[in-house]
CSV table of C-alpha atoms in Angstrom, one decimal:
chain,number,residue,atom,x,y,z
A,1,MET,CA,-15.0,24.0,5.2
A,2,THR,CA,-14.6,20.9,7.3
A,3,VAL,CA,-10.4,20.3,7.9
A,4,ASN,CA,-9.2,17.6,6.0
A,5,GLU,CA,-10.7,19.7,2.8
A,6,VAL,CA,-8.1,22.9,4.2
A,7,LYS,CA,-5.1,20.6,5.7
A,8,ALA,CA,-5.1,19.1,1.5
A,9,THR,CA,-5.5,22.3,-0.2
A,10,ARG,CA,-2.5,24.3,2.5
A,11,LEU,CA,0.0,20.8,1.3
A,12,GLN,CA,-0.8,21.1,-2.5
A,13,ASN,CA,0.0,25.0,-2.2
A,14,GLN,CA,3.3,24.2,-0.7
A,15,LEU,CA,3.9,21.6,-3.3
A,16,ARG,CA,2.4,24.0,-6.1
A,17,LYS,CA,5.0,26.8,-4.5
A,18,GLN,CA,7.2,24.4,-5.5
A,19,LEU,CA,6.7,24.5,-8.7
A,20,GLY,CA,5.7,28.0,-9.3
A,21,LEU,CA,2.5,27.8,-10.1
A,22,PRO,CA,-0.1,30.4,-8.2
A,23,GLU,CA,-1.1,28.8,-4.9
A,24,ARG,CA,-4.8,28.7,-4.5
A,25,SER,CA,-7.0,30.8,-2.5
A,26,HIS,CA,-10.3,28.4,-2.8
A,27,TYR,CA,-11.4,23.9,-1.8
A,28,GLY,CA,-14.0,24.5,-4.7
A,29,ASP,CA,-16.1,27.7,-4.9
A,30,LYS,CA,-15.3,27.5,-0.7
A,31,PRO,CA,-12.8,30.4,-0.4
A,32,LEU,CA,-9.5,29.5,2.4
A,33,PRO,CA,-9.2,30.9,6.2
A,34,ARG,CA,-7.5,32.7,7.4
A,35,GLY,CA,-5.1,31.0,9.4
A,36,ASP,CA,-3.8,27.9,10.0
A,37,CYS,CA,-5.4,24.2,11.0
A,38,LEU,CA,-3.6,21.7,13.1
A,39,PRO,CA,0.2,21.3,12.2
A,40,PRO,CA,0.8,18.0,9.4
A,41,ASP,CA,-0.2,15.0,10.8
A,42,LYS,CA,3.1,13.0,10.6
A,43,GLN,CA,2.5,10.5,13.2
A,44,PRO,CA,2.3,6.7,11.6
A,45,LYS,CA,-0.9,5.5,10.4
A,46,LYS,CA,-2.3,2.6,12.3
A,47,THR,CA,-2.0,-0.6,10.0
A,48,ASN,CA,-3.3,-3.8,11.4
A,49,CYS,CA,0.1,-5.4,10.3
A,50,THR,CA,2.3,-5.4,13.9
A,51,GLY,CA,5.6,-7.8,12.5
A,52,ALA,CA,7.1,-10.2,10.0
A,53,GLY,CA,4.4,-11.8,7.2
A,54,CYS,CA,2.9,-7.6,6.1
A,55,GLY,CA,1.8,-7.4,3.0
A,56,ASP,CA,1.1,-4.5,1.9
A,57,SER,CA,-0.4,-2.1,-1.7
A,58,ASN,CA,0.3,1.3,-1.2
A,59,GLY,CA,0.3,4.0,-4.3
A,60,ASP,CA,1.1,3.8,-7.9
A,61,PRO,CA,1.4,0.1,-6.6
A,62,HIS,CA,4.0,-0.4,-4.5
A,63,LEU,CA,3.7,-4.1,-3.1
A,64,ARG,CA,5.8,-5.5,-0.4
A,65,THR,CA,4.8,-9.6,-0.5
A,66,PHE,CA,5.0,-11.4,3.0
A,67,ASP,CA,8.2,-12.1,2.7
A,68,GLY,CA,9.5,-9.1,2.4
A,69,LEU,CA,9.8,-8.4,-2.0
A,70,ARG,CA,9.4,-4.8,-3.0
A,71,TYR,CA,8.1,-4.3,-6.4
A,72,ASP,CA,6.0,-1.9,-8.3
A,73,PHE,CA,2.9,-3.3,-10.3
A,74,GLN,CA,1.7,-1.1,-12.7
A,75,ALA,CA,-0.7,-3.5,-14.4
A,76,ALA,CA,-4.7,-1.7,-15.5
A,77,GLY,CA,-6.5,-4.7,-14.8
A,78,GLU,CA,-8.6,-7.7,-11.4
A,79,PHE,CA,-5.8,-9.8,-9.7
A,80,VAL,CA,-5.3,-11.8,-6.8
A,81,ALA,CA,-3.2,-9.9,-4.3
A,82,ALA,CA,-3.9,-12.9,-2.1
A,83,ALA,CA,-5.4,-16.3,-2.0
A,84,GLY,CA,-5.9,-20.2,0.2
A,85,PRO,CA,-8.2,-22.1,1.7
A,86,GLY,CA,-11.5,-19.6,3.3
A,87,PHE,CA,-9.4,-16.9,2.2
A,88,GLN,CA,-8.6,-14.1,-0.7
A,89,LEU,CA,-8.2,-11.2,-1.8
A,90,GLN,CA,-8.4,-9.4,-5.2
A,91,VAL,CA,-7.2,-6.1,-6.3
A,92,ARG,CA,-8.9,-3.7,-9.3
A,93,GLN,CA,-6.0,-1.7,-10.4
A,94,GLN,CA,-6.4,1.1,-12.9
A,95,PRO,CA,-4.4,3.9,-14.4
A,96,TYR,CA,-4.2,7.0,-13.0
A,97,PRO,CA,-6.4,10.2,-14.7
A,98,TYR,CA,-4.7,10.8,-17.6
A,99,SER,CA,-1.7,8.5,-17.5
A,100,ARG,CA,-0.1,6.0,-20.0
A,101,LEU,CA,2.3,5.0,-16.5
A,102,ILE,CA,1.1,4.7,-13.7
A,103,ALA,CA,-2.1,3.3,-11.6
A,104,VAL,CA,-3.5,2.3,-8.4
A,105,ASN,CA,-6.2,0.0,-7.4
A,106,THR,CA,-9.7,1.1,-6.6
A,107,ALA,CA,-11.1,-1.5,-5.2
A,108,VAL,CA,-10.7,-4.4,-3.1
A,109,ALA,CA,-13.3,-7.6,-2.8
A,110,MET,CA,-12.5,-10.2,-0.2
A,111,ASP,CA,-13.6,-14.0,0.3
A,112,VAL,CA,-13.8,-14.0,4.5
A,113,ALA,CA,-14.9,-17.5,4.7
A,114,GLY,CA,-17.1,-17.9,2.8
A,115,ASP,CA,-18.6,-14.3,2.4
A,116,ARG,CA,-18.0,-11.2,0.0
A,117,VAL,CA,-16.8,-8.2,1.2
A,118,GLU,CA,-16.4,-5.3,-1.3
A,119,VAL,CA,-14.8,-2.0,-1.0
A,120,ASP,CA,-14.4,0.3,-3.8
A,121,LEU,CA,-13.7,4.1,-3.3
A,122,GLY,CA,-16.2,6.1,-2.8
A,123,GLY,CA,-15.0,10.4,-3.1
A,124,PRO,CA,-13.3,10.9,-0.7
A,125,GLY,CA,-14.3,7.9,2.0
A,126,LEU,CA,-15.4,3.9,1.1
A,127,THR,CA,-18.0,2.5,-0.3
A,128,VAL,CA,-19.0,-1.0,1.3
A,129,ARG,CA,-20.8,-4.1,0.5
A,130,VAL,CA,-21.0,-7.5,1.8
A,131,GLY,CA,-22.2,-11.0,-0.7
A,132,GLY,CA,-22.6,-8.2,-3.5
A,133,GLY,CA,-26.2,-6.2,-1.7
A,134,ALA,CA,-26.8,-2.9,-1.6
A,135,ALA,CA,-23.7,-0.8,-0.1
A,136,ALA,CA,-23.4,-0.2,3.2
A,137,ALA,CA,-21.9,1.8,6.1
A,138,PRO,CA,-21.3,-0.9,9.3
A,139,SER,CA,-19.3,1.1,11.8
A,140,SER,CA,-19.1,-2.4,13.0
A,141,ALA,CA,-20.5,-6.1,11.8
A,142,PRO,CA,-19.4,-9.8,12.1
A,143,LEU,CA,-20.3,-11.6,9.0
A,144,PRO,CA,-22.6,-14.5,8.7
A,145,HIS,CA,-19.3,-17.8,8.7
A,146,GLY,CA,-17.0,-16.3,11.4
A,147,GLY,CA,-15.2,-13.3,10.2
A,148,SER,CA,-15.9,-9.0,11.4
A,149,LEU,CA,-15.5,-6.6,9.6
A,150,THR,CA,-14.9,-2.4,11.6
A,151,LEU,CA,-15.3,0.6,9.5
A,152,ALA,CA,-13.1,3.7,11.1
A,153,THR,CA,-11.8,7.5,11.0
A,154,ASP,CA,-8.1,7.3,11.3
A,155,SER,CA,-5.6,10.7,10.8
A,156,TYR,CA,-7.7,12.0,8.7
A,157,ARG,CA,-9.4,9.0,6.4
A,158,PRO,CA,-11.3,6.2,6.0
A,159,VAL,CA,-9.7,2.5,7.4
A,160,LEU,CA,-12.0,-0.6,6.8
A,161,THR,CA,-10.5,-3.3,8.5
A,162,VAL,CA,-12.1,-7.5,8.0
A,163,THR,CA,-11.0,-10.1,10.0
A,164,TRP,CA,-11.1,-14.2,9.5
A,165,PRO,CA,-11.6,-16.3,12.0
A,166,ASP,CA,-8.1,-17.8,11.8
A,167,GLY,CA,-7.3,-13.9,13.3
A,168,SER,CA,-6.2,-13.0,9.3
A,169,SER,CA,-7.0,-9.4,9.0
A,170,ALA,CA,-6.8,-6.9,5.8
A,171,ALA,CA,-6.8,-3.0,6.2
A,172,VAL,CA,-8.1,-1.0,3.1
A,173,ALA,CA,-8.1,3.2,3.7
A,174,ALA,CA,-9.2,5.8,1.4
A,175,ILE,CA,-5.7,7.9,0.2
A,176,GLY,CA,-7.7,11.0,-0.4
A,177,ALA,CA,-10.0,10.7,-3.4
A,178,TRP,CA,-7.1,9.1,-5.3
A,179,GLY,CA,-6.6,5.1,-4.1
A,180,LEU,CA,-6.7,2.3,-2.1
A,181,HIS,CA,-3.9,1.3,0.8
A,182,LEU,CA,-4.2,-2.3,1.2
A,183,THR,CA,-2.5,-4.3,4.0
A,184,VAL,CA,-3.0,-7.7,4.7
A,185,ALA,CA,-1.7,-10.0,7.8
A,186,PRO,CA,-1.9,-13.6,7.2
A,187,ALA,CA,-2.7,-16.0,10.2
A,188,LYS,CA,0.8,-17.7,11.4
A,189,ALA,CA,-1.0,-21.2,10.2
A,190,ARG,CA,-1.5,-19.8,6.3
A,191,ALA,CA,2.7,-19.6,6.3
A,192,GLY,CA,3.3,-21.2,2.6
A,193,LYS,CA,0.2,-21.7,1.9
A,194,LEU,CA,-0.5,-18.6,-0.4
A,195,THR,CA,-0.6,-17.3,-3.8
A,196,GLY,CA,-0.6,-13.9,-5.2
A,197,LEU,CA,0.6,-10.8,-6.2
A,198,LEU,CA,2.0,-10.8,-2.2
A,199,GLY,CA,3.6,-14.4,-2.6
A,200,ASN,CA,3.5,-17.5,-0.9
A,201,PHE,CA,4.3,-16.3,2.8
A,202,ASP,CA,7.4,-19.3,3.3
A,203,GLY,CA,10.0,-16.7,4.3
A,204,ASP,CA,11.7,-16.8,1.5
A,205,ALA,CA,11.5,-13.8,-0.5
A,206,THR,CA,13.6,-14.7,-3.7
A,207,ASN,CA,10.6,-17.5,-4.9
A,208,ASP,CA,7.8,-14.8,-4.5
A,209,LEU,CA,6.9,-13.3,-7.5
A,210,ARG,CA,5.7,-16.8,-9.9
A,211,VAL,CA,2.0,-17.4,-12.1
A,212,PRO,CA,0.9,-20.3,-11.0
A,213,GLY,CA,2.3,-23.6,-11.2
A,214,GLY,CA,5.4,-21.9,-13.2
A,215,THR,CA,8.9,-21.2,-11.7
A,216,PRO,CA,9.8,-18.0,-10.1
A,217,ILE,CA,11.0,-14.9,-12.3
A,218,GLY,CA,13.4,-13.6,-10.3
A,219,LYS,CA,14.5,-10.1,-10.4
A,220,PRO,CA,11.3,-8.1,-10.9
A,221,SER,CA,11.5,-5.9,-13.9
A,222,TYR,CA,9.6,-4.8,-16.7
A,223,ASP,CA,9.5,-7.6,-19.6
A,224,SER,CA,9.4,-10.2,-17.1
A,225,LEU,CA,6.6,-8.6,-15.1
A,226,TYR,CA,4.7,-7.2,-17.7
A,227,PRO,CA,2.9,-8.9,-19.8
A,228,ALA,CA,2.9,-13.0,-18.6
A,229,PHE,CA,3.2,-12.3,-14.4
A,230,ALA,CA,0.6,-9.8,-14.6
A,231,ASP,CA,-1.7,-12.0,-16.6
A,232,GLY,CA,-1.0,-15.4,-14.3
A,233,TRP,CA,-3.1,-13.9,-11.5
A,234,ARG,CA,-6.1,-12.3,-13.9
A,235,VAL,CA,-9.2,-12.4,-12.4
A,236,THR,CA,-11.9,-13.9,-15.1
A,237,ARG,CA,-16.0,-14.1,-15.0
A,238,ALA,CA,-15.8,-17.3,-13.1
A,239,THR,CA,-13.3,-16.1,-10.8
A,240,SER,CA,-13.8,-12.5,-9.6
A,241,LEU,CA,-15.1,-11.7,-6.7
A,242,PHE,CA,-16.0,-8.2,-7.8
A,243,SER,CA,-19.5,-7.6,-8.4
A,244,TYR,CA,-20.4,-5.3,-11.9
A,245,ALA,CA,-22.6,-3.4,-13.2
A,246,ALA,CA,-25.1,-4.5,-16.2
A,247,GLY,CA,-22.9,-5.1,-19.5
A,248,THR,CA,-19.6,-4.6,-17.5
A,249,GLY,CA,-17.3,-7.6,-15.9
A,250,PRO,CA,-13.3,-8.0,-16.0
A,251,ASP,CA,-12.1,-6.7,-19.0
A,252,THR,CA,-13.9,-3.7,-18.7
A,253,TYR,CA,-10.9,-3.0,-16.4
A,254,THR,CA,-7.5,-4.8,-18.1
A,255,ASP,CA,-5.2,-3.4,-20.7
A,256,ARG,CA,-2.8,-5.9,-21.6
A,257,HIS,CA,-0.9,-2.8,-22.6
A,258,PHE,CA,-0.9,-1.0,-19.4
A,259,PRO,CA,2.0,0.4,-18.8
A,260,ASP,CA,3.2,1.4,-22.1
A,261,ARG,CA,7.6,1.6,-20.4
A,262,PRO,CA,8.5,1.5,-17.4
A,263,VAL,CA,9.0,5.1,-14.9
A,264,GLN,CA,11.5,6.8,-16.0
A,265,PRO,CA,13.9,9.7,-14.1
A,266,ALA,CA,13.2,12.5,-16.9
A,267,ASP,CA,9.2,11.2,-16.3
A,268,LEU,CA,10.7,12.9,-12.4
A,269,GLY,CA,10.9,16.1,-13.8
A,270,ASN,CA,9.8,17.7,-10.6
A,271,ARG,CA,11.3,15.6,-7.6
A,272,ALA,CA,13.3,17.9,-5.2
A,273,ALA,CA,10.1,19.9,-4.6
A,274,ALA,CA,8.0,15.9,-4.1
A,275,GLU,CA,10.8,15.3,-1.7
A,276,ALA,CA,10.6,18.0,0.3
A,277,LEU,CA,7.1,17.1,0.8
A,278,CYS,CA,7.6,13.4,1.4
A,279,ALA,CA,10.6,14.7,3.8
A,280,ARG,CA,7.8,16.9,5.8
A,281,PHE,CA,5.8,13.9,6.6
A,282,GLY,CA,8.7,12.9,8.2
A,283,ILE,CA,9.8,9.5,6.0
A,284,THR,CA,13.5,8.3,5.9
A,285,ASP,CA,12.6,4.6,5.0
A,286,PRO,CA,15.3,4.8,2.1
A,287,GLN,CA,12.5,2.5,-0.3
A,288,THR,CA,9.4,4.2,1.1
A,289,LEU,CA,10.8,7.4,-0.3
A,290,THR,CA,11.8,6.5,-3.0
A,291,ASP,CA,8.1,5.2,-3.6
A,292,CYS,CA,6.6,8.5,-1.9
A,293,VAL,CA,8.9,10.8,-4.7
A,294,LEU,CA,7.5,8.5,-7.2
A,295,ASP,CA,4.1,9.0,-6.3
A,296,VAL,CA,3.4,12.4,-5.3
A,297,THR,CA,5.7,13.7,-8.3
A,298,LEU,CA,3.8,11.9,-10.8
A,299,THR,CA,0.4,12.3,-9.2
A,300,GLY,CA,0.7,16.2,-7.2
A,301,GLN,CA,-1.9,14.9,-4.7
A,302,PRO,CA,-0.1,15.0,-1.5
A,303,ALA,CA,-2.5,12.8,0.2
A,304,PHE,CA,-0.1,9.6,-1.2
A,305,ALA,CA,3.0,11.5,1.2
A,306,ALA,CA,0.1,10.9,3.9
A,307,GLU,CA,-0.3,7.4,2.9
A,308,ALA,CA,2.8,6.6,2.6
A,309,THR,CA,3.7,7.0,6.3
A,310,ALA,CA,1.6,4.0,7.6
A,311,THR,CA,3.9,1.8,5.0
A,312,GLN,CA,7.5,3.5,6.3
A,313,GLN,CA,5.5,1.8,9.5
A,314,ILE,CA,5.1,-1.2,8.6
A,315,VAL,CA,8.6,-1.2,7.4
A,316,GLN,CA,10.2,-0.2,10.8
A,317,ASP,CA,7.5,-1.8,12.6
A,318,VAL,CA,8.5,-5.3,10.8
A,319,ARG,CA,12.1,-4.2,11.3
A,320,ALA,CA,12.1,-4.3,15.2
A,321,SER,CA,10.4,-7.9,15.2
A,322,THR,CA,12.6,-9.5,13.5
A,323,SER,CA,16.0,-8.2,14.6
A,324,THR,CA,18.6,-9.8,17.0
A,325,GLY,CA,19.6,-6.3,18.8
A,326,ALA,CA,18.5,-4.3,21.6
A,327,PHE,CA,17.8,-0.7,20.5
A,328,THR,CA,17.7,2.1,22.0
A,329,GLY,CA,17.7,5.8,20.9
A,330,THR,CA,20.5,5.8,18.2
A,331,GLU,CA,22.7,2.8,19.9
A,332,ALA,CA,22.2,-0.7,19.4
A,333,THR,CA,23.4,-3.8,21.3
A,334,LEU,CA,23.9,-7.2,19.7
A,335,THR,CA,25.4,-9.9,21.7
A,336,VAL,CA,27.2,-13.8,20.6
A,337,SER,CA,27.7,-16.0,22.8
A,338,ARG,CA,29.6,-18.3,20.7
A,339,PRO,CA,32.6,-18.2,18.9
A,340,GLY,CA,31.5,-18.4,15.4
A,341,GLU,CA,28.0,-17.6,15.9
A,342,THR,CA,26.7,-13.9,13.6
A,343,VAL,CA,24.2,-11.4,14.3
A,344,ASP,CA,22.7,-9.3,11.5
A,345,TYR,CA,21.5,-5.8,12.3
A,346,GLN,CA,20.5,-3.8,9.4
A,347,VAL,CA,19.6,0.4,9.8
A,348,ASP,CA,19.2,2.9,7.7
A,349,GLY,CA,21.7,5.4,6.7
A,350,THR,CA,22.5,8.6,4.2
A,351,ALA,CA,26.1,9.6,2.1
A,352,GLY,CA,28.5,10.5,4.8
A,353,GLN,CA,27.2,9.2,7.8
A,354,ARG,CA,29.7,8.1,10.5
A,355,LEU,CA,28.6,4.4,12.3
A,356,TYR,CA,30.8,3.6,15.3
A,357,ILE,CA,30.8,-0.5,16.6
A,358,GLN,CA,32.9,-0.7,19.6
A,359,VAL,CA,33.4,-4.9,20.3
A,360,LEU,CA,33.7,-6.1,24.5
């Protein structure tokens, strides 16, 4: 039995205990060993995104556009995540097993300067294809048109990193055996030139969500996203980058009636147990914590909490790269040099917490 299998079972037992369910003594037909493995990995997962302009699709998909808008997109089918000249990423979203409310990413296809790269779930790992050929397992390989790909293991989960000739990059990580986490870091030269679920990368989050050729839909809601927005970014047989088995195609994965309805508070009956698990992984960013709790509650899988640390790291890196103040420990120093000048600084807080401001 691997450390990862022991770790996954022990984490699930913590959740089952809080839910009043019997703990598991085996992983499949393998008995759990006595004693503890290494402490739970609370270190943030590494990502290819280190500053502003990071696009993210994680969990039951929770999206962060390149300009920082965060929204949930639960549609079922294949969609354009981001597209520009010689640059495109498409995602396949499928309903989570036995759910009519949440979906997960199960495959990603990319146009890397003319080379086609596909990655999908292969059990607890990743299956990679280049040019529609047979599955390959490259540790590192150049692509014919100047891009490259690297398949490595980070914090016990496999990650495929793909780089474009202009410096754009994307990373796909496995969320256990349940889904995929996609992060995209476009080159600065692509600012304002992208389309898709992750927005246009123009620095304005208010205009990120729009159908091709249309006007912004405003604040994302169930009615504004489904089906019109979702249908606008669906791929067709002619535009798809995915490979298909005989007799299948984009329509195989399309369900225009999914999700049946928005997730309601009543659907999160075991919220306390999920909150405890997400906290154990060090999730403190308010929106990421909300997303983590939803994922763990509706799936029962600790892997979603573990992967939420990667999204939190992106949020923290973006915040640090765009802050106008110098932050050290629990203090921040902001400076203005002329009358009328303003500076902004954002902090995460909780009810009852005190914030002190000293003007010198």
